Amino acid sequence: MKKSFLFTPGPVQVPEAVLLEMAQPILHHRTPQFSAIFRDTIEKLKWLYQTKSDVLILTSTGTGGMEGSVVNFLSRGDKAIWVNGGKFGERWGELLSAFGCEGIEVKSEWGQAVDPEAIRKALDEHPDAKAVYIQASETSTATMHPVKEIAALVKDRPGTLFVVDAITGLGAFDIPMDEWGIDVMISGSQKALMLPPGLAVVGVSEKAWGFAEKSDLPKYYLNFLKERKNHAKDTTSYTSAVTLVIGLNKALSLMQEDGLETIFNRTEKLAKATREALKAIGLKLLSENPAPSVTGAYVPEGIDGGKFTKLLRDTYGVALAGGQAHLKGKIFRISHMGYMTEWDTYTALTAVEKGLKEMGYDCEIGRAAGVAAKILGE
């Protein structure tokens, strides 16, 4: 008999209470019963986003939210600054190119946070840039970008929006949308929201709605203005993902029971414990500015990272994420988002030690969990 453990940075574990809620008989999406749940879910999302602005629920993955955050606010030929610090940063550039916009790339090395001064320089050189696109947490490199500092650079520019992919950030660490002046912020259901994949959520400021009124890029399903009108009537433009919305409502209730500060502190503590534990067994961390939501580390020299994560998944039942692009086979990543506890952390770390030892790396089983236990016990 084998038990499975999911420690990837999306999809993440789904709490049993949420699974049970989604197992209830399905509702029709055009009924007062579902509209009441939908309305309550939007209010809970505003609490999580720390915003008084509109929050839209889309039936799509997070990438749909990213695409919608290009096509709804820009027009043909518009300039937009985008941060390329990993696989998902690259996606901003690909989306801008796909819809005929001029992307101004600001590069940061994979594993390094972008320098806010590089954004300031790009804004000064391109004062007509209509938006700045960035990740709060670049999942592929487990790196956190300085969103607060960059938001301050954009906030007072009436002709420029600040758009944040917070798909592995929101609900894992503090990103107060209104306080920092973020105009558009995207999240995805399969991350800290503790759901299966299938929903994107987008917060939109009043400033951003002004851009939406002028946008001429093609859109149909991802039409945010149309969704705004329907959300005001407690429904969606097209068929709602009823089961996922019901699950989201329950997940947000669980988060409210904990409170934001408790959630953020727990996530940060799990991340710190994991980072120190991996260093204690001689592993090098991937990021110089690690995100609380996910930790990345290089596998030891001579060990194939792909075979390592396969061994853990198929033999031990412990799923970690590998690397992407040029990091494929070189790293592994462990999530700290959502339904994760210290006991999950011990399991993940012990599996890492056991797997590395089986593949020839000299490490003491239990050392990593011991280091983590000291930090988590503080």
C-alpha positions as a Markdown table, in Angstrom:
| # | Residue | x | y | z |
|---|---|---|---|---|
| 1 | Met | 0.0 | 0.0 | 0.0 |
| 2 | Lys | 1.3 | 3.4 | -0.9 |
| 3 | Lys | 0.1 | 6.8 | 0.2 |
| 4 | Ser | 0.6 | 9.8 | -2.1 |
| 5 | Phe | 1.8 | 13.2 | -1.0 |
| 6 | Leu | 1.5 | 16.3 | -3.2 |
| 7 | Phe | 4.2 | 19.0 | -2.6 |
| 8 | Thr | 4.4 | 20.6 | -6.0 |
| 9 | Pro | 3.9 | 24.4 | -6.4 |
| 10 | Gly | 0.6 | 23.8 | -8.2 |
| 11 | Pro | -1.5 | 21.9 | -8.1 |
| 12 | Val | -1.4 | 21.8 | -4.3 |
| 13 | Gln | -3.2 | 19.7 | -1.7 |
| 14 | Val | -6.9 | 20.4 | -1.4 |
| 15 | Pro | -8.3 | 20.3 | 2.2 |
| 16 | Glu | -10.7 | 17.5 | 2.9 |
| 17 | Ala | -13.4 | 20.0 | 3.9 |
| 18 | Val | -13.1 | 21.6 | 0.5 |
| 19 | Leu | -13.3 | 18.3 | -1.4 |
| 20 | Leu | -16.4 | 17.4 | 0.6 |
| 21 | Glu | -18.0 | 20.7 | -0.2 |
| 22 | Met | -17.4 | 20.1 | -3.9 |
| 23 | Ala | -18.9 | 16.6 | -3.7 |
| 24 | Gln | -22.4 | 18.1 | -2.9 |
| 25 | Pro | -25.1 | 17.8 | -5.6 |
| 26 | Ile | -24.3 | 20.4 | -8.3 |
| 27 | Leu | -26.3 | 23.6 | -8.6 |
| 28 | His | -27.4 | 25.2 | -11.9 |
| 29 | His | -25.3 | 28.4 | -12.5 |
| 30 | Arg | -28.4 | 30.6 | -13.3 |
| 31 | Thr | -30.2 | 30.2 | -9.9 |
| 32 | Pro | -30.6 | 32.4 | -6.9 |
| 33 | Gln | -28.9 | 29.7 | -4.8 |
| 34 | Phe | -25.7 | 29.8 | -6.8 |
| 35 | Ser | -25.8 | 33.6 | -7.1 |
| 36 | Ala | -25.8 | 33.9 | -3.3 |
| 37 | Ile | -22.7 | 31.7 | -3.1 |
| 38 | Phe | -21.0 | 33.6 | -6.0 |
| 39 | Arg | -21.7 | 37.0 | -4.3 |
| 40 | Asp | -20.3 | 35.7 | -1.0 |
| 41 | Thr | -17.2 | 34.3 | -2.7 |
| 42 | Ile | -16.5 | 37.7 | -4.4 |
| 43 | Glu | -16.6 | 39.4 | -1.0 |
| 44 | Lys | -14.2 | 36.9 | 0.5 |
| 45 | Leu | -11.9 | 37.4 | -2.5 |
| 46 | Lys | -11.9 | 41.1 | -1.9 |
| 47 | Trp | -10.8 | 40.3 | 1.7 |
| 48 | Leu | -7.9 | 38.2 | 0.4 |
| 49 | Tyr | -6.9 | 40.7 | -2.2 |
| 50 | Gln | -7.2 | 43.5 | 0.4 |
| 51 | Thr | -9.1 | 45.6 | -2.1 |
| 52 | Lys | -12.4 | 47.5 | -2.5 |
| 53 | Ser | -12.1 | 47.2 | -6.3 |
| 54 | Asp | -13.7 | 44.6 | -8.6 |
| 55 | Val | -12.6 | 41.0 | -8.5 |
| 56 | Leu | -13.4 | 38.8 | -11.4 |
| 57 | Ile | -13.7 | 35.0 | -11.3 |
| 58 | Leu | -12.8 | 33.4 | -14.7 |
| 59 | Thr | -13.2 | 29.8 | -15.8 |
| 60 | Ser | -9.6 | 29.3 | -17.0 |
| 61 | Thr | -6.1 | 28.6 | -15.7 |
| 62 | Gly | -3.9 | 31.4 | -14.5 |
| 63 | Thr | -2.6 | 31.9 | -18.0 |
| 64 | Gly | -6.1 | 32.9 | -19.1 |
| 65 | Gly | -6.0 | 35.6 | -16.4 |
| 66 | Met | -2.6 | 36.7 | -17.8 |
| 67 | Glu | -3.9 | 36.9 | -21.4 |
| 68 | Gly | -7.0 | 38.8 | -20.2 |
| 69 | Ser | -4.7 | 41.2 | -18.5 |
| 70 | Val | -3.1 | 42.1 | -21.8 |
| 71 | Val | -6.1 | 42.1 | -24.2 |
| 72 | Asn | -8.4 | 44.1 | -21.9 |
| 73 | Phe | -6.1 | 47.0 | -21.1 |
| 74 | Leu | -3.8 | 47.5 | -24.1 |
| 75 | Ser | -4.4 | 48.5 | -27.7 |
| 76 | Arg | -2.6 | 47.6 | -31.0 |
| 77 | Gly | 1.0 | 48.9 | -31.0 |
| 78 | Asp | 1.0 | 49.9 | -27.3 |
| 79 | Lys | 4.3 | 49.7 | -25.5 |
| 80 | Ala | 4.5 | 47.7 | -22.3 |
| 81 | Ile | 7.4 | 46.9 | -20.0 |
| 82 | Trp | 7.8 | 43.3 | -18.9 |
| 83 | Val | 10.1 | 41.5 | -16.5 |
| 84 | Asn | 11.8 | 38.4 | -17.8 |
| 85 | Gly | 13.1 | 36.5 | -14.8 |
| 86 | Gly | 12.0 | 33.0 | -15.5 |
| 87 | Lys | 9.6 | 30.8 | -17.5 |
| 88 | Phe | 6.5 | 32.7 | -16.4 |
| 89 | Gly | 8.1 | 36.0 | -16.9 |
| 90 | Glu | 8.8 | 34.9 | -20.5 |
| 91 | Arg | 5.0 | 34.4 | -20.9 |
| 92 | Trp | 4.4 | 38.1 | -20.6 |
| 93 | Gly | 6.6 | 38.8 | -23.5 |
| 94 | Glu | 5.0 | 36.0 | -25.5 |
| 95 | Leu | 1.5 | 37.4 | -24.8 |
| 96 | Leu | 2.5 | 41.0 | -25.7 |
| 97 | Ser | 4.0 | 39.8 | -29.0 |
| 98 | Ala | 1.0 | 37.6 | -29.8 |
| 99 | Phe | -1.3 | 40.6 | -29.7 |
| 100 | Gly | 0.8 | 43.0 | -31.6 |
| 101 | Cys | 2.1 | 45.1 | -28.7 |
| 102 | Glu | 5.7 | 46.3 | -28.3 |
| 103 | Gly | 7.3 | 44.7 | -25.4 |
| 104 | Ile | 10.1 | 46.4 | -23.5 |
| 105 | Glu | 12.0 | 43.6 | -21.9 |
| 106 | Val | 13.7 | 44.0 | -18.5 |
| 107 | Lys | 15.8 | 41.0 | -17.8 |
| 108 | Ser | 16.9 | 39.5 | -14.4 |
| 109 | Glu | 18.9 | 36.4 | -14.2 |
| 110 | Trp | 16.9 | 33.3 | -13.3 |
| 111 | Gly | 17.0 | 33.1 | -9.5 |
| 112 | Gln | 17.6 | 36.8 | -9.0 |
| 113 | Ala | 14.9 | 39.5 | -8.2 |
| 114 | Val | 14.7 | 42.3 | -10.7 |
| 115 | Asp | 16.3 | 45.6 | -9.7 |
| 116 | Pro | 13.6 | 48.3 | -9.2 |
| 117 | Glu | 16.1 | 50.8 | -10.7 |
| 118 | Ala | 16.0 | 48.8 | -14.0 |
| 119 | Ile | 12.2 | 49.4 | -14.0 |
| 120 | Arg | 12.7 | 53.1 | -13.2 |
| 121 | Lys | 15.1 | 53.4 | -16.1 |
| 122 | Ala | 12.8 | 51.7 | -18.5 |
| 123 | Leu | 9.9 | 53.9 | -17.5 |
| 124 | Asp | 12.1 | 57.0 | -17.9 |
| 125 | Glu | 13.2 | 55.8 | -21.4 |
| 126 | His | 9.7 | 54.8 | -22.4 |
| 127 | Pro | 7.3 | 57.3 | -20.7 |
| 128 | Asp | 4.6 | 56.2 | -23.2 |
| 129 | Ala | 4.6 | 52.6 | -21.8 |
| 130 | Lys | 1.0 | 51.7 | -21.0 |
| 131 | Ala | 1.8 | 49.0 | -18.4 |
| 132 | Val | 4.5 | 47.2 | -16.4 |
| 133 | Tyr | 4.0 | 43.4 | -16.2 |
| 134 | Ile | 5.7 | 41.3 | -13.5 |
| 135 | Gln | 5.4 | 38.2 | -11.3 |
| 136 | Ala | 5.1 | 38.6 | -7.6 |
| 137 | Ser | 6.7 | 35.1 | -7.3 |
| 138 | Glu | 8.4 | 33.6 | -10.3 |
| 139 | Thr | 7.4 | 30.0 | -9.7 |
| 140 | Ser | 10.1 | 28.5 | -12.1 |
| 141 | Thr | 12.9 | 30.0 | -10.0 |
| 142 | Ala | 11.2 | 30.2 | -6.6 |
| 143 | Thr | 12.1 | 33.9 | -6.6 |
| 144 | Met | 10.2 | 36.9 | -5.2 |
| 145 | His | 10.3 | 40.2 | -7.0 |
| 146 | Pro | 10.1 | 43.6 | -5.2 |
| 147 | Val | 6.5 | 44.3 | -6.1 |
| 148 | Lys | 6.0 | 47.0 | -3.4 |
| 149 | Glu | 8.9 | 49.0 | -4.6 |
| 150 | Ile | 8.0 | 48.8 | -8.3 |
| 151 | Ala | 4.4 | 49.6 | -7.5 |
| 152 | Ala | 5.6 | 52.9 | -6.0 |
| 153 | Leu | 7.3 | 53.7 | -9.2 |
| 154 | Val | 4.1 | 53.2 | -11.3 |
| 155 | Lys | 1.5 | 54.4 | -8.9 |
| 156 | Asp | 1.6 | 58.1 | -9.7 |
| 157 | Arg | 1.9 | 57.6 | -13.5 |
| 158 | Pro | -1.7 | 58.0 | -14.8 |
| 159 | Gly | -0.8 | 56.6 | -18.2 |
| 160 | Thr | 0.8 | 53.4 | -16.9 |
| 161 | Leu | -0.8 | 50.3 | -15.2 |
| 162 | Phe | 1.0 | 48.0 | -12.9 |
| 163 | Val | 0.0 | 44.4 | -13.6 |
| 164 | Val | 1.1 | 41.6 | -11.2 |
| 165 | Asp | 0.9 | 37.8 | -11.8 |
| 166 | Ala | 0.4 | 36.8 | -8.1 |
| 167 | Ile | -0.5 | 33.2 | -9.1 |
| 168 | Thr | 2.0 | 31.8 | -6.6 |
| 169 | Gly | 1.9 | 34.8 | -4.3 |
| 170 | Leu | -1.6 | 35.7 | -3.3 |
| 171 | Gly | -2.5 | 33.9 | -0.2 |
| 172 | Ala | 1.1 | 32.9 | 0.5 |
| 173 | Phe | 2.6 | 36.3 | 1.4 |
| 174 | Asp | 1.3 | 39.8 | 1.8 |
| 175 | Ile | 0.4 | 41.6 | -1.4 |
| 176 | Pro | -2.1 | 44.3 | -0.4 |
| 177 | Met | -3.6 | 45.4 | -3.7 |
| 178 | Asp | -5.0 | 48.8 | -2.7 |
| 179 | Glu | -2.4 | 49.8 | -0.3 |
| 180 | Trp | 0.5 | 49.3 | -2.7 |
| 181 | Gly | -1.4 | 50.6 | -5.7 |
| 182 | Ile | -1.5 | 47.5 | -7.9 |
| 183 | Asp | -3.9 | 48.0 | -10.8 |
| 184 | Val | -4.4 | 44.4 | -12.0 |
| 185 | Met | -3.6 | 41.3 | -9.9 |
| 186 | Ile | -4.0 | 37.7 | -11.0 |
| 187 | Ser | -4.3 | 34.5 | -9.0 |
| 188 | Gly | -5.1 | 30.8 | -9.9 |
| 189 | Ser | -7.1 | 28.3 | -8.1 |
| 190 | Gln | -4.5 | 25.5 | -7.9 |
| 191 | Lys | -2.0 | 27.5 | -5.8 |
| 192 | Ala | -2.6 | 29.1 | -2.3 |
| 193 | Leu | -6.3 | 29.0 | -2.9 |
| 194 | Met | -6.2 | 25.3 | -2.3 |
| 195 | Leu | -8.3 | 24.1 | -5.2 |
| 196 | Pro | -7.9 | 22.0 | -8.3 |
| 197 | Pro | -6.9 | 23.9 | -11.5 |
| 198 | Gly | -9.6 | 25.7 | -13.4 |
| 199 | Leu | -10.2 | 29.1 | -12.1 |
| 200 | Ala | -8.3 | 32.4 | -12.6 |
| 201 | Val | -9.2 | 35.4 | -10.4 |
| 202 | Val | -8.3 | 39.0 | -11.4 |
| 203 | Gly | -8.5 | 42.1 | -9.3 |
| 204 | Val | -9.0 | 45.3 | -11.3 |
| 205 | Ser | -8.6 | 48.9 | -10.1 |
| 206 | Glu | -10.7 | 51.8 | -11.2 |
| 207 | Lys | -7.6 | 53.2 | -13.0 |
| 208 | Ala | -7.4 | 50.0 | -15.0 |
| 209 | Trp | -11.1 | 50.1 | -16.0 |
| 210 | Gly | -10.4 | 53.4 | -17.7 |
| 211 | Phe | -7.8 | 51.6 | -19.9 |
| 212 | Ala | -10.3 | 48.8 | -20.6 |
| 213 | Glu | -12.8 | 51.3 | -22.0 |
| 214 | Lys | -10.2 | 52.3 | -24.7 |
| 215 | Ser | -8.7 | 48.9 | -25.4 |
| 216 | Asp | -9.0 | 47.7 | -29.0 |
| 217 | Leu | -7.3 | 44.3 | -28.8 |
| 218 | Pro | -9.5 | 41.3 | -29.8 |
| 219 | Lys | -11.3 | 39.6 | -27.0 |
| 220 | Tyr | -14.5 | 37.5 | -26.6 |
| 221 | Tyr | -14.5 | 35.0 | -23.8 |
| 222 | Leu | -12.0 | 37.0 | -21.8 |
| 223 | Asn | -13.9 | 40.2 | -22.0 |
| 224 | Phe | -13.5 | 41.9 | -18.6 |
| 225 | Leu | -16.0 | 44.7 | -19.2 |
| 226 | Lys | -18.6 | 42.1 | -20.0 |
| 227 | Glu | -17.7 | 40.1 | -16.9 |
| 228 | Arg | -17.8 | 43.2 | -14.7 |
| 229 | Lys | -21.5 | 43.8 | -15.8 |
| 230 | Asn | -22.4 | 40.2 | -15.2 |
| 231 | His | -20.5 | 40.0 | -11.9 |
| 232 | Ala | -22.6 | 43.0 | -10.7 |
| 233 | Lys | -25.6 | 40.7 | -11.2 |
| 234 | Asp | -23.9 | 37.9 | -9.2 |
| 235 | Thr | -23.2 | 35.7 | -12.2 |
| 236 | Thr | -20.7 | 35.2 | -15.0 |
| 237 | Ser | -21.0 | 35.9 | -18.7 |
| 238 | Tyr | -20.8 | 32.2 | -19.7 |
| 239 | Thr | -21.2 | 28.9 | -17.8 |
| 240 | Ser | -19.8 | 29.2 | -14.3 |
| 241 | Ala | -17.4 | 26.6 | -12.9 |
| 242 | Val | -20.0 | 25.9 | -10.3 |
| 243 | Thr | -18.2 | 23.2 | -8.3 |
| 244 | Leu | -14.9 | 25.1 | -8.2 |
| 245 | Val | -16.6 | 28.3 | -7.1 |
| 246 | Ile | -18.3 | 26.4 | -4.3 |
| 247 | Gly | -15.0 | 24.9 | -3.3 |
| 248 | Leu | -13.4 | 28.4 | -3.5 |
| 249 | Asn | -16.0 | 29.7 | -1.1 |
| 250 | Lys | -15.2 | 27.0 | 1.4 |
| 251 | Ala | -11.4 | 27.4 | 1.0 |
| 252 | Leu | -11.7 | 31.2 | 1.6 |
| 253 | Ser | -13.8 | 30.5 | 4.7 |
| 254 | Leu | -11.0 | 28.3 | 6.0 |
| 255 | Met | -8.5 | 31.1 | 5.2 |
| 256 | Gln | -10.6 | 33.6 | 7.1 |
| 257 | Glu | -10.7 | 31.4 | 10.1 |
| 258 | Asp | -6.9 | 31.5 | 10.2 |
| 259 | Gly | -6.5 | 35.1 | 9.3 |
| 260 | Leu | -4.0 | 36.6 | 6.8 |
| 261 | Glu | -1.2 | 37.2 | 9.3 |
| 262 | Thr | -1.3 | 33.6 | 10.5 |
| 263 | Ile | -1.3 | 32.3 | 7.0 |
| 264 | Phe | 1.6 | 34.5 | 5.9 |
| 265 | Asn | 3.6 | 33.7 | 9.0 |
| 266 | Arg | 3.1 | 30.0 | 8.6 |
| 267 | Thr | 4.1 | 30.0 | 5.0 |
| 268 | Glu | 7.2 | 32.0 | 5.7 |
| 269 | Lys | 8.2 | 29.7 | 8.6 |
| 270 | Leu | 7.8 | 26.6 | 6.5 |
| 271 | Ala | 9.9 | 28.1 | 3.7 |
| 272 | Lys | 12.6 | 29.2 | 6.1 |
| 273 | Ala | 12.8 | 25.8 | 7.8 |
| 274 | Thr | 13.0 | 24.1 | 4.4 |
| 275 | Arg | 15.7 | 26.4 | 3.1 |
| 276 | Glu | 17.9 | 25.9 | 6.2 |
| 277 | Ala | 17.3 | 22.2 | 6.2 |
| 278 | Leu | 18.4 | 21.8 | 2.5 |
| 279 | Lys | 21.5 | 23.9 | 3.1 |
| 280 | Ala | 22.3 | 21.7 | 6.2 |
| 281 | Ile | 22.6 | 18.6 | 3.9 |
| 282 | Gly | 24.9 | 20.5 | 1.5 |
| 283 | Leu | 22.4 | 21.6 | -1.2 |
| 284 | Lys | 22.6 | 24.9 | -2.9 |
| 285 | Leu | 19.4 | 27.0 | -3.1 |
| 286 | Leu | 18.2 | 28.2 | -6.5 |
| 287 | Ser | 17.1 | 31.7 | -5.6 |
| 288 | Glu | 19.0 | 34.6 | -4.1 |
| 289 | Asn | 15.7 | 36.2 | -3.1 |
| 290 | Pro | 13.5 | 33.2 | -2.3 |
| 291 | Ala | 9.7 | 33.4 | -2.3 |
| 292 | Pro | 7.9 | 32.2 | 0.8 |
| 293 | Ser | 5.6 | 30.1 | -1.5 |
| 294 | Val | 8.1 | 27.7 | -3.0 |
| 295 | Thr | 11.7 | 26.7 | -2.4 |
| 296 | Gly | 14.0 | 25.6 | -5.2 |
| 297 | Ala | 17.3 | 23.8 | -4.8 |
| 298 | Tyr | 19.9 | 22.3 | -7.1 |
| 299 | Val | 20.4 | 18.5 | -7.0 |
| 300 | Pro | 24.0 | 17.4 | -6.2 |
| 301 | Glu | 26.5 | 17.1 | -9.0 |
| 302 | Gly | 26.2 | 13.8 | -10.8 |
| 303 | Ile | 22.5 | 13.3 | -10.0 |
| 304 | Asp | 19.8 | 13.6 | -12.6 |
| 305 | Gly | 17.1 | 15.8 | -11.2 |
| 306 | Gly | 14.5 | 14.3 | -13.5 |
| 307 | Lys | 15.3 | 10.8 | -12.3 |
| 308 | Phe | 15.3 | 12.1 | -8.7 |
| 309 | Thr | 11.8 | 13.6 | -8.8 |
| 310 | Lys | 10.6 | 10.5 | -10.7 |
| 311 | Leu | 12.0 | 8.2 | -7.9 |
| 312 | Leu | 10.3 | 10.2 | -5.2 |
| 313 | Arg | 7.0 | 10.2 | -7.0 |
| 314 | Asp | 6.9 | 6.7 | -8.3 |
| 315 | Thr | 8.6 | 4.9 | -5.4 |
| 316 | Tyr | 7.9 | 6.9 | -2.3 |
| 317 | Gly | 4.6 | 8.6 | -3.5 |
| 318 | Val | 6.1 | 12.1 | -2.8 |
| 319 | Ala | 5.5 | 14.5 | -5.7 |
| 320 | Leu | 8.0 | 17.4 | -6.0 |
| 321 | Ala | 8.4 | 19.7 | -9.0 |
| 322 | Gly | 11.5 | 19.6 | -11.3 |
| 323 | Gly | 13.1 | 22.4 | -13.3 |
| 324 | Gln | 12.0 | 24.0 | -16.5 |
| 325 | Ala | 13.9 | 25.1 | -19.7 |
| 326 | His | 17.7 | 25.1 | -18.9 |
| 327 | Leu | 17.0 | 24.1 | -15.3 |
| 328 | Lys | 15.4 | 20.8 | -16.4 |
| 329 | Gly | 17.2 | 17.9 | -14.6 |
| 330 | Lys | 19.1 | 20.3 | -12.4 |
| 331 | Ile | 16.7 | 21.4 | -9.6 |
| 332 | Phe | 13.7 | 20.4 | -7.6 |
| 333 | Arg | 11.0 | 22.6 | -6.0 |
| 334 | Ile | 8.9 | 22.2 | -2.9 |
| 335 | Ser | 5.7 | 24.1 | -2.2 |
| 336 | His | 4.8 | 25.8 | 1.1 |
| 337 | Met | 1.4 | 27.2 | -0.1 |
| 338 | Gly | -2.0 | 26.5 | 1.2 |
| 339 | Tyr | -2.8 | 23.2 | 3.0 |
| 340 | Met | 0.8 | 22.6 | 4.1 |
| 341 | Thr | 1.9 | 21.9 | 7.7 |
| 342 | Glu | 5.1 | 21.2 | 9.5 |
| 343 | Trp | 4.4 | 17.5 | 9.2 |
| 344 | Asp | 4.2 | 17.8 | 5.5 |
| 345 | Thr | 7.5 | 19.6 | 5.5 |
| 346 | Tyr | 9.2 | 16.8 | 7.5 |
| 347 | Thr | 7.8 | 14.3 | 5.0 |
| 348 | Ala | 9.1 | 16.2 | 2.0 |
| 349 | Leu | 12.6 | 16.7 | 3.5 |
| 350 | Thr | 13.0 | 13.1 | 4.6 |
| 351 | Ala | 12.0 | 11.9 | 1.2 |
| 352 | Val | 14.6 | 14.2 | -0.4 |
| 353 | Glu | 17.3 | 12.8 | 1.9 |
| 354 | Lys | 16.2 | 9.2 | 1.2 |
| 355 | Gly | 16.0 | 9.7 | -2.5 |
| 356 | Leu | 19.4 | 11.4 | -2.7 |
| 357 | Lys | 21.0 | 8.7 | -0.6 |
| 358 | Glu | 19.5 | 6.0 | -2.9 |
| 359 | Met | 21.0 | 7.8 | -5.9 |
| 360 | Gly | 24.5 | 7.9 | -4.3 |
| 361 | Tyr | 24.6 | 11.2 | -2.4 |
| 362 | Asp | 26.2 | 11.0 | 1.1 |
| 363 | Cys | 23.7 | 12.4 | 3.5 |
| 364 | Glu | 22.4 | 11.5 | 7.0 |
| 365 | Ile | 18.7 | 10.6 | 7.0 |
| 366 | Gly | 16.9 | 12.7 | 9.5 |
| 367 | Arg | 19.3 | 15.6 | 9.6 |
| 368 | Ala | 17.2 | 17.9 | 7.4 |
| 369 | Ala | 14.0 | 17.2 | 9.3 |
| 370 | Gly | 15.9 | 17.8 | 12.6 |
| 371 | Val | 17.1 | 21.3 | 11.4 |
| 372 | Ala | 13.6 | 22.1 | 10.2 |
| 373 | Ala | 12.1 | 21.0 | 13.6 |
| 374 | Lys | 14.3 | 23.4 | 15.5 |
| 375 | Ile | 13.2 | 26.3 | 13.4 |
| 376 | Leu | 9.5 | 25.3 | 13.4 |
| 377 | Gly | 9.6 | 24.8 | 17.2 |
| 378 | Glu | 10.8 | 28.4 | 17.8 |
